[in-house]
Amino acid sequence: MNILILNGPNLNLLGQREPQLYGVQDYAALQNYVREASEELGCTVEMRQSNHEGVLVDWIQQARPRFDGLVINAAAYTHTSVALLDALKAVQLPAVEVHLTNVDAREPFRRVSYVGMACRARFVGLGFEGYKRAMAYLIETFSGENG
């Protein structure tokens, strides 16, 4: 299975940004974790990050037919972006939402997830492990099919 992993705004600042919430490991550590997890799970991944909503929309639109599934941590755009929701619905790839922190236990506005409305599953508050669980979910649920 070939999985696209998209990360939204400010995730490039992992390790610097609010370490009490997001930890001290940086974005390179997340990339290494995801690479190792994908090798363990037997899938291929391409991981990208952008602070720009339109770039994320473009990547989602370009995902099919190259990728079999998508993992998205849209970060702050989770709670604001109908554009990302519409792009995910349009491509109809199996998608999974991930958040490093437990967004449901944070500020009330973070409990709204437009992105989640187009996702088949969601993993929150598990740190880096959430990415591995999202990949495993896609493999277990959708391996051998495309959508």
PDB file of N, CA and C in Angstrom, residues 39-127:
ATOM      1  N   GLU A  39       8.245   0.909   7.221  1.00  0.00           N
ATOM      2  CA  GLU A  39       9.038  -0.285   6.916  1.00  0.00           C
ATOM      3  C   GLU A  39       8.535  -1.480   7.722  1.00  0.00           C
ATOM      4  N   GLU A  40       8.242  -1.244   8.988  1.00  0.00           N
ATOM      5  CA  GLU A  40       7.731  -2.312   9.860  1.00  0.00           C
ATOM      6  C   GLU A  40       6.374  -2.818   9.371  1.00  0.00           C
ATOM      7  N   LEU A  41       5.537  -1.900   8.902  1.00  0.00           N
ATOM      8  CA  LEU A  41       4.184  -2.264   8.460  1.00  0.00           C
ATOM      9  C   LEU A  41       4.144  -2.787   7.028  1.00  0.00           C
ATOM     10  N   GLY A  42       5.233  -2.592   6.289  1.00  0.00           N
ATOM     11  CA  GLY A  42       5.296  -3.084   4.916  1.00  0.00           C
ATOM     12  C   GLY A  42       4.567  -2.218   3.908  1.00  0.00           C
ATOM     13  N   CYS A  43       4.537  -0.927   4.145  1.00  0.00           N
ATOM     14  CA  CYS A  43       3.928  -0.011   3.187  1.00  0.00           C
ATOM     15  C   CYS A  43       4.954   1.036   2.772  1.00  0.00           C
ATOM     16  N   THR A  44       4.637   1.753   1.716  1.00  0.00           N
ATOM     17  CA  THR A  44       5.483   2.872   1.314  1.00  0.00           C
ATOM     18  C   THR A  44       4.740   4.158   1.669  1.00  0.00           C
ATOM     19  N   VAL A  45       5.503   5.167   2.047  1.00  0.00           N
ATOM     20  CA  VAL A  45       4.891   6.447   2.396  1.00  0.00           C
ATOM     21  C   VAL A  45       5.658   7.587   1.751  1.00  0.00           C
ATOM     22  N   GLU A  46       4.921   8.639   1.503  1.00  0.00           N
ATOM     23  CA  GLU A  46       5.513   9.919   1.142  1.00  0.00           C
ATOM     24  C   GLU A  46       4.927  10.918   2.127  1.00  0.00           C
ATOM     25  N   MET A  47       5.805  11.646   2.806  1.00  0.00           N
ATOM     26  CA  MET A  47       5.370  12.565   3.850  1.00  0.00           C
ATOM     27  C   MET A  47       5.700  13.981   3.434  1.00  0.00           C
ATOM     28  N   ARG A  48       4.710  14.864   3.545  1.00  0.00           N
ATOM     29  CA  ARG A  48       4.880  16.260   3.156  1.00  0.00           C
ATOM     30  C   ARG A  48       4.305  17.170   4.242  1.00  0.00           C
ATOM     31  N   GLN A  49       4.814  18.396   4.291  1.00  0.00           N
ATOM     32  CA  GLN A  49       4.315  19.401   5.237  1.00  0.00           C
ATOM     33  C   GLN A  49       4.242  20.744   4.534  1.00  0.00           C
ATOM     34  N   SER A  50       3.156  21.468   4.799  1.00  0.00           N
ATOM     35  CA  SER A  50       3.036  22.833   4.288  1.00  0.00           C
ATOM     36  C   SER A  50       2.276  23.686   5.285  1.00  0.00           C
ATOM     37  N   ASN A  51       2.645  24.956   5.321  1.00  0.00           N
ATOM     38  CA  ASN A  51       1.919  25.933   6.121  1.00  0.00           C
ATOM     39  C   ASN A  51       0.812  26.597   5.307  1.00  0.00           C
ATOM     40  N   HIS A  52       0.637  26.175   4.065  1.00  0.00           N
ATOM     41  CA  HIS A  52      -0.283  26.835   3.142  1.00  0.00           C
ATOM     42  C   HIS A  52      -1.444  25.918   2.764  1.00  0.00           C
ATOM     43  N   GLU A  53      -2.643  26.386   3.028  1.00  0.00           N
ATOM     44  CA  GLU A  53      -3.848  25.598   2.787  1.00  0.00           C
ATOM     45  C   GLU A  53      -3.968  25.159   1.329  1.00  0.00           C
ATOM     46  N   GLY A  54      -3.733  26.072   0.398  1.00  0.00           N
ATOM     47  CA  GLY A  54      -3.863  25.746  -1.020  1.00  0.00           C
ATOM     48  C   GLY A  54      -2.902  24.667  -1.468  1.00  0.00           C
ATOM     49  N   VAL A  55      -1.708  24.657  -0.917  1.00  0.00           N
ATOM     50  CA  VAL A  55      -0.731  23.619  -1.250  1.00  0.00           C
ATOM     51  C   VAL A  55      -1.251  22.260  -0.780  1.00  0.00           C
ATOM     52  N   LEU A  56      -1.810  22.213   0.413  1.00  0.00           N
ATOM     53  CA  LEU A  56      -2.382  20.960   0.923  1.00  0.00           C
ATOM     54  C   LEU A  56      -3.540  20.496   0.038  1.00  0.00           C
ATOM     55  N   VAL A  57      -4.381  21.424  -0.400  1.00  0.00           N
ATOM     56  CA  VAL A  57      -5.480  21.082  -1.306  1.00  0.00           C
ATOM     57  C   VAL A  57      -4.920  20.506  -2.603  1.00  0.00           C
ATOM     58  N   ASP A  58      -3.900  21.155  -3.171  1.00  0.00           N
ATOM     59  CA  ASP A  58      -3.288  20.651  -4.405  1.00  0.00           C
ATOM     60  C   ASP A  58      -2.760  19.238  -4.223  1.00  0.00           C
ATOM     61  N   TRP A  59      -2.077  18.988  -3.124  1.00  0.00           N
ATOM     62  CA  TRP A  59      -1.526  17.646  -2.883  1.00  0.00           C
ATOM     63  C   TRP A  59      -2.628  16.604  -2.753  1.00  0.00           C
ATOM     64  N   ILE A  60      -3.707  16.955  -2.079  1.00  0.00           N
ATOM     65  CA  ILE A  60      -4.829  16.012  -1.965  1.00  0.00           C
ATOM     66  C   ILE A  60      -5.397  15.715  -3.344  1.00  0.00           C
ATOM     67  N   GLN A  61      -5.595  16.744  -4.143  1.00  0.00           N
ATOM     68  CA  GLN A  61      -6.162  16.555  -5.484  1.00  0.00           C
ATOM     69  C   GLN A  61      -5.264  15.703  -6.371  1.00  0.00           C
ATOM     70  N   GLN A  62      -3.963  15.783  -6.180  1.00  0.00           N
ATOM     71  CA  GLN A  62      -3.013  15.032  -6.995  1.00  0.00           C
ATOM     72  C   GLN A  62      -2.773  13.611  -6.471  1.00  0.00           C
ATOM     73  N   ALA A  63      -3.342  13.272  -5.333  1.00  0.00           N
ATOM     74  CA  ALA A  63      -3.039  11.993  -4.677  1.00  0.00           C
ATOM     75  C   ALA A  63      -3.511  10.778  -5.454  1.00  0.00           C
ATOM     76  N   ARG A  64      -4.640  10.872  -6.091  1.00  0.00           N
ATOM     77  CA  ARG A  64      -5.172   9.751  -6.855  1.00  0.00           C
ATOM     78  C   ARG A  64      -4.678   9.879  -8.279  1.00  0.00           C
ATOM     79  N   PRO A  65      -4.181   8.871  -8.942  1.00  0.00           N
ATOM     80  CA  PRO A  65      -4.208   7.461  -8.587  1.00  0.00           C
ATOM     81  C   PRO A  65      -2.914   6.962  -7.941  1.00  0.00           C
ATOM     82  N   ARG A  66      -1.978   7.844  -7.647  1.00  0.00           N
ATOM     83  CA  ARG A  66      -0.662   7.415  -7.171  1.00  0.00           C
ATOM     84  C   ARG A  66      -0.706   6.772  -5.784  1.00  0.00           C
ATOM     85  N   PHE A  67      -1.597   7.232  -4.934  1.00  0.00           N
ATOM     86  CA  PHE A  67      -1.652   6.743  -3.556  1.00  0.00           C
ATOM     87  C   PHE A  67      -2.925   5.945  -3.308  1.00  0.00           C
ATOM     88  N   ASP A  68      -2.832   4.993  -2.368  1.00  0.00           N
ATOM     89  CA  ASP A  68      -3.960   4.137  -2.016  1.00  0.00           C
ATOM     90  C   ASP A  68      -4.717   4.656  -0.802  1.00  0.00           C
ATOM     91  N   GLY A  69      -4.090   5.519  -0.039  1.00  0.00           N
ATOM     92  CA  GLY A  69      -4.704   6.067   1.168  1.00  0.00           C
ATOM     93  C   GLY A  69      -3.958   7.298   1.608  1.00  0.00           C
ATOM     94  N   LEU A  70      -4.567   8.015   2.539  1.00  0.00           N
ATOM     95  CA  LEU A  70      -4.023   9.298   2.966  1.00  0.00           C
ATOM     96  C   LEU A  70      -4.150   9.429   4.474  1.00  0.00           C
ATOM     97  N   VAL A  71      -3.085   9.898   5.103  1.00  0.00           N
ATOM     98  CA  VAL A  71      -3.099  10.255   6.522  1.00  0.00           C
ATOM     99  C   VAL A  71      -2.916  11.760   6.570  1.00  0.00           C
ATOM    100  N   ILE A  72      -3.777  12.444   7.306  1.00  0.00           N
ATOM    101  CA  ILE A  72      -3.682  13.897   7.360  1.00  0.00           C
ATOM    102  C   ILE A  72      -3.727  14.420   8.780  1.00  0.00           C
ATOM    103  N   ASN A  73      -2.732  15.224   9.108  1.00  0.00           N
ATOM    104  CA  ASN A  73      -2.736  16.048  10.311  1.00  0.00           C
ATOM    105  C   ASN A  73      -2.797  17.476   9.790  1.00  0.00           C
ATOM    106  N   ALA A  74      -4.005  17.972   9.638  1.00  0.00           N
ATOM    107  CA  ALA A  74      -4.199  19.298   9.056  1.00  0.00           C
ATOM    108  C   ALA A  74      -3.907  20.413  10.054  1.00  0.00           C
ATOM    109  N   ALA A  75      -3.557  20.048  11.281  1.00  0.00           N
ATOM    110  CA  ALA A  75      -3.229  21.022  12.327  1.00  0.00           C
ATOM    111  C   ALA A  75      -4.372  22.030  12.445  1.00  0.00           C
ATOM    112  N   ALA A  76      -4.080  23.307  12.508  1.00  0.00           N
ATOM    113  CA  ALA A  76      -5.116  24.321  12.709  1.00  0.00           C
ATOM    114  C   ALA A  76      -6.158  24.329  11.601  1.00  0.00           C
ATOM    115  N   TYR A  77      -5.785  23.928  10.387  1.00  0.00           N
ATOM    116  CA  TYR A  77      -6.764  23.891   9.291  1.00  0.00           C
ATOM    117  C   TYR A  77      -7.860  22.853   9.528  1.00  0.00           C
ATOM    118  N   THR A  78      -7.614  21.908  10.415  1.00  0.00           N
ATOM    119  CA  THR A  78      -8.634  20.920  10.780  1.00  0.00           C
ATOM    120  C   THR A  78      -9.935  21.606  11.157  1.00  0.00           C
ATOM    121  N   HIS A  79      -9.819  22.700  11.884  1.00  0.00           N
ATOM    122  CA  HIS A  79     -10.951  23.353  12.513  1.00  0.00           C
ATOM    123  C   HIS A  79     -11.537  24.489  11.671  1.00  0.00           C
ATOM    124  N   THR A  80     -10.932  24.743  10.505  1.00  0.00           N
ATOM    125  CA  THR A  80     -11.358  25.906   9.723  1.00  0.00           C
ATOM    126  C   THR A  80     -11.561  25.640   8.243  1.00  0.00           C
ATOM    127  N   SER A  81     -11.031  24.566   7.705  1.00  0.00           N
ATOM    128  CA  SER A  81     -10.913  24.445   6.255  1.00  0.00           C
ATOM    129  C   SER A  81     -11.976  23.567   5.605  1.00  0.00           C
ATOM    130  N   VAL A  82     -12.969  24.218   5.053  1.00  0.00           N
ATOM    131  CA  VAL A  82     -13.935  23.517   4.217  1.00  0.00           C
ATOM    132  C   VAL A  82     -13.249  23.109   2.912  1.00  0.00           C
ATOM    133  N   ALA A  83     -12.245  23.866   2.482  1.00  0.00           N
ATOM    134  CA  ALA A  83     -11.509  23.528   1.249  1.00  0.00           C
ATOM    135  C   ALA A  83     -10.828  22.167   1.372  1.00  0.00           C
ATOM    136  N   LEU A  84     -10.210  21.883   2.508  1.00  0.00           N
ATOM    137  CA  LEU A  84      -9.585  20.566   2.699  1.00  0.00           C
ATOM    138  C   LEU A  84     -10.650  19.472   2.754  1.00  0.00           C
ATOM    139  N   LEU A  85     -11.758  19.734   3.434  1.00  0.00           N
ATOM    140  CA  LEU A  85     -12.864  18.777   3.471  1.00  0.00           C
ATOM    141  C   LEU A  85     -13.337  18.459   2.055  1.00  0.00           C
ATOM    142  N   ASP A  86     -13.568  19.491   1.259  1.00  0.00           N
ATOM    143  CA  ASP A  86     -14.058  19.277  -0.099  1.00  0.00           C
ATOM    144  C   ASP A  86     -13.051  18.513  -0.957  1.00  0.00           C
ATOM    145  N   ALA A  87     -11.764  18.804  -0.797  1.00  0.00           N
ATOM    146  CA  ALA A  87     -10.733  18.092  -1.562  1.00  0.00           C
ATOM    147  C   ALA A  87     -10.703  16.618  -1.176  1.00  0.00           C
ATOM    148  N   LEU A  88     -10.772  16.329   0.112  1.00  0.00           N
ATOM    149  CA  LEU A  88     -10.776  14.938   0.564  1.00  0.00           C
ATOM    150  C   LEU A  88     -11.999  14.191   0.033  1.00  0.00           C
ATOM    151  N   LYS A  89     -13.146  14.837   0.060  1.00  0.00           N
ATOM    152  CA  LYS A  89     -14.360  14.207  -0.465  1.00  0.00           C
ATOM    153  C   LYS A  89     -14.251  13.992  -1.970  1.00  0.00           C
ATOM    154  N   ALA A  90     -13.631  14.931  -2.678  1.00  0.00           N
ATOM    155  CA  ALA A  90     -13.540  14.845  -4.133  1.00  0.00           C
ATOM    156  C   ALA A  90     -12.666  13.682  -4.593  1.00  0.00           C
ATOM    157  N   VAL A  91     -11.531  13.460  -3.927  1.00  0.00           N
ATOM    158  CA  VAL A  91     -10.616  12.401  -4.386  1.00  0.00           C
ATOM    159  C   VAL A  91     -11.072  11.014  -3.951  1.00  0.00           C
ATOM    160  N   GLN A  92     -11.885  10.939  -2.931  1.00  0.00           N
ATOM    161  CA  GLN A  92     -12.456   9.681  -2.463  1.00  0.00           C
ATOM    162  C   GLN A  92     -11.418   8.616  -2.128  1.00  0.00           C
ATOM    163  N   LEU A  93     -10.258   9.041  -1.653  1.00  0.00           N
ATOM    164  CA  LEU A  93      -9.272   8.091  -1.131  1.00  0.00           C
ATOM    165  C   LEU A  93      -9.595   7.827   0.337  1.00  0.00           C
ATOM    166  N   PRO A  94      -9.378   6.620   0.822  1.00  0.00           N
ATOM    167  CA  PRO A  94      -9.523   6.400   2.257  1.00  0.00           C
ATOM    168  C   PRO A  94      -8.556   7.314   3.002  1.00  0.00           C
ATOM    169  N   ALA A  95      -9.086   8.099   3.935  1.00  0.00           N
ATOM    170  CA  ALA A  95      -8.273   9.059   4.677  1.00  0.00           C
ATOM    171  C   ALA A  95      -8.453   8.850   6.172  1.00  0.00           C
ATOM    172  N   VAL A  96      -7.392   9.128   6.907  1.00  0.00           N
ATOM    173  CA  VAL A  96      -7.398   9.018   8.365  1.00  0.00           C
ATOM    174  C   VAL A  96      -6.850  10.315   8.939  1.00  0.00           C
ATOM    175  N   GLU A  97      -7.538  10.838   9.941  1.00  0.00           N
ATOM    176  CA  GLU A  97      -7.134  12.060  10.631  1.00  0.00           C
ATOM    177  C   GLU A  97      -6.239  11.717  11.814  1.00  0.00           C
ATOM    178  N   VAL A  98      -5.171  12.497  11.989  1.00  0.00           N
ATOM    179  CA  VAL A  98      -4.237  12.304  13.100  1.00  0.00           C
ATOM    180  C   VAL A  98      -3.966  13.652  13.759  1.00  0.00           C
ATOM    181  N   HIS A  99      -3.857  13.635  15.088  1.00  0.00           N
ATOM    182  CA  HIS A  99      -3.391  14.802  15.845  1.00  0.00           C
ATOM    183  C   HIS A  99      -2.468  14.316  16.942  1.00  0.00           C
ATOM    184  N   LEU A 100      -1.361  14.985  17.125  1.00  0.00           N
ATOM    185  CA  LEU A 100      -0.399  14.613  18.163  1.00  0.00           C
ATOM    186  C   LEU A 100      -1.000  14.760  19.556  1.00  0.00           C
ATOM    187  N   THR A 101      -1.774  15.832  19.760  1.00  0.00           N
ATOM    188  CA  THR A 101      -2.390  16.077  21.062  1.00  0.00           C
ATOM    189  C   THR A 101      -3.841  15.609  21.039  1.00  0.00           C
ATOM    190  N   ASN A 102      -4.432  15.552  22.209  1.00  0.00           N
ATOM    191  CA  ASN A 102      -5.850  15.206  22.300  1.00  0.00           C
ATOM    192  C   ASN A 102      -6.654  16.491  22.097  1.00  0.00           C
ATOM    193  N   VAL A 103      -6.986  16.772  20.849  1.00  0.00           N
ATOM    194  CA  VAL A 103      -7.694  18.010  20.530  1.00  0.00           C
ATOM    195  C   VAL A 103      -9.058  18.087  21.214  1.00  0.00           C
ATOM    196  N   ASP A 104      -9.645  16.963  21.549  1.00  0.00           N
ATOM    197  CA  ASP A 104     -10.949  16.950  22.214  1.00  0.00           C
ATOM    198  C   ASP A 104     -10.869  17.438  23.657  1.00  0.00           C
ATOM    199  N   ALA A 105      -9.680  17.451  24.228  1.00  0.00           N
ATOM    200  CA  ALA A 105      -9.499  17.895  25.609  1.00  0.00           C
ATOM    201  C   ALA A 105      -8.900  19.299  25.686  1.00  0.00           C
ATOM    202  N   ARG A 106      -8.814  19.949  24.533  1.00  0.00           N
ATOM    203  CA  ARG A 106      -8.232  21.296  24.492  1.00  0.00           C
ATOM    204  C   ARG A 106      -9.337  22.348  24.351  1.00  0.00           C
ATOM    205  N   GLU A 107      -9.037  23.472  23.774  1.00  0.00           N
ATOM    206  CA  GLU A 107     -10.018  24.548  23.630  1.00  0.00           C
ATOM    207  C   GLU A 107     -11.234  24.051  22.857  1.00  0.00           C
ATOM    208  N   PRO A 108     -12.419  24.579  23.177  1.00  0.00           N
ATOM    209  CA  PRO A 108     -13.642  24.117  22.507  1.00  0.00           C
ATOM    210  C   PRO A 108     -13.594  24.200  20.980  1.00  0.00           C
ATOM    211  N   PHE A 109     -12.962  25.220  20.413  1.00  0.00           N
ATOM    212  CA  PHE A 109     -12.939  25.346  18.946  1.00  0.00           C
ATOM    213  C   PHE A 109     -12.182  24.204  18.294  1.00  0.00           C
ATOM    214  N   ARG A 110     -11.287  23.550  19.025  1.00  0.00           N
ATOM    215  CA  ARG A 110     -10.519  22.448  18.455  1.00  0.00           C
ATOM    216  C   ARG A 110     -11.343  21.148  18.376  1.00  0.00           C
ATOM    217  N   ARG A 111     -12.513  21.148  18.942  1.00  0.00           N
ATOM    218  CA  ARG A 111     -13.359  19.946  18.900  1.00  0.00           C
ATOM    219  C   ARG A 111     -14.134  19.820  17.595  1.00  0.00           C
ATOM    220  N   VAL A 112     -14.101  20.868  16.786  1.00  0.00           N
ATOM    221  CA  VAL A 112     -14.740  20.837  15.465  1.00  0.00           C
ATOM    222  C   VAL A 112     -13.690  20.413  14.448  1.00  0.00           C
ATOM    223  N   SER A 113     -13.991  19.377  13.684  1.00  0.00           N
ATOM    224  CA  SER A 113     -13.058  18.901  12.669  1.00  0.00           C
ATOM    225  C   SER A 113     -13.754  18.788  11.325  1.00  0.00           C
ATOM    226  N   TYR A 114     -13.510  19.768  10.466  1.00  0.00           N
ATOM    227  CA  TYR A 114     -14.029  19.682   9.099  1.00  0.00           C
ATOM    228  C   TYR A 114     -13.340  18.545   8.359  1.00  0.00           C
ATOM    229  N   VAL A 115     -12.040  18.425   8.517  1.00  0.00           N
ATOM    230  CA  VAL A 115     -11.275  17.360   7.867  1.00  0.00           C
ATOM    231  C   VAL A 115     -11.821  15.993   8.269  1.00  0.00           C
ATOM    232  N   GLY A 116     -12.134  15.836   9.543  1.00  0.00           N
ATOM    233  CA  GLY A 116     -12.634  14.559  10.043  1.00  0.00           C
ATOM    234  C   GLY A 116     -13.934  14.111   9.402  1.00  0.00           C
ATOM    235  N   MET A 117     -14.680  15.048   8.857  1.00  0.00           N
ATOM    236  CA  MET A 117     -15.947  14.703   8.203  1.00  0.00           C
ATOM    237  C   MET A 117     -15.740  13.880   6.942  1.00  0.00           C
ATOM    238  N   ALA A 118     -14.514  13.873   6.422  1.00  0.00           N
ATOM    239  CA  ALA A 118     -14.199  13.089   5.221  1.00  0.00           C
ATOM    240  C   ALA A 118     -13.248  11.931   5.525  1.00  0.00           C
ATOM    241  N   CYS A 119     -12.978  11.691   6.799  1.00  0.00           N
ATOM    242  CA  CYS A 119     -12.020  10.643   7.179  1.00  0.00           C
ATOM    243  C   CYS A 119     -12.750   9.418   7.709  1.00  0.00           C
ATOM    244  N   ARG A 120     -12.121   8.263   7.517  1.00  0.00           N
ATOM    245  CA  ARG A 120     -12.717   6.985   7.931  1.00  0.00           C
ATOM    246  C   ARG A 120     -12.403   6.659   9.394  1.00  0.00           C
ATOM    247  N   ALA A 121     -11.331   7.259   9.921  1.00  0.00           N
ATOM    248  CA  ALA A 121     -10.928   6.999  11.305  1.00  0.00           C
ATOM    249  C   ALA A 121     -10.138   8.208  11.790  1.00  0.00           C
ATOM    250  N   ARG A 122      -9.849   8.189  13.083  1.00  0.00           N
ATOM    251  CA  ARG A 122      -9.149   9.328  13.689  1.00  0.00           C
ATOM    252  C   ARG A 122      -8.341   8.822  14.875  1.00  0.00           C
ATOM    253  N   PHE A 123      -7.115   9.323  14.982  1.00  0.00           N
ATOM    254  CA  PHE A 123      -6.231   8.977  16.098  1.00  0.00           C
ATOM    255  C   PHE A 123      -5.716  10.271  16.696  1.00  0.00           C
ATOM    256  N   VAL A 124      -6.070  10.541  17.948  1.00  0.00           N
ATOM    257  CA  VAL A 124      -5.687  11.795  18.599  1.00  0.00           C
ATOM    258  C   VAL A 124      -5.012  11.515  19.936  1.00  0.00           C
ATOM    259  N   GLY A 125      -4.092  12.392  20.291  1.00  0.00           N
ATOM    260  CA  GLY A 125      -3.474  12.326  21.610  1.00  0.00           C
ATOM    261  C   GLY A 125      -2.468  11.218  21.804  1.00  0.00           C
ATOM    262  N   LEU A 126      -2.011  10.616  20.723  1.00  0.00           N
ATOM    263  CA  LEU A 126      -1.073   9.493  20.820  1.00  0.00           C
ATOM    264  C   LEU A 126       0.348   9.878  20.421  1.00  0.00           C
ATOM    265  N   GLY A 127       0.589  11.160  20.178  1.00  0.00           N
ATOM    266  CA  GLY A 127       1.905  11.575  19.719  1.00  0.00           C
ATOM    267  C   GLY A 127       2.222  10.933  18.380  1.00  0.00           C
TER     268      GLY A 127
END
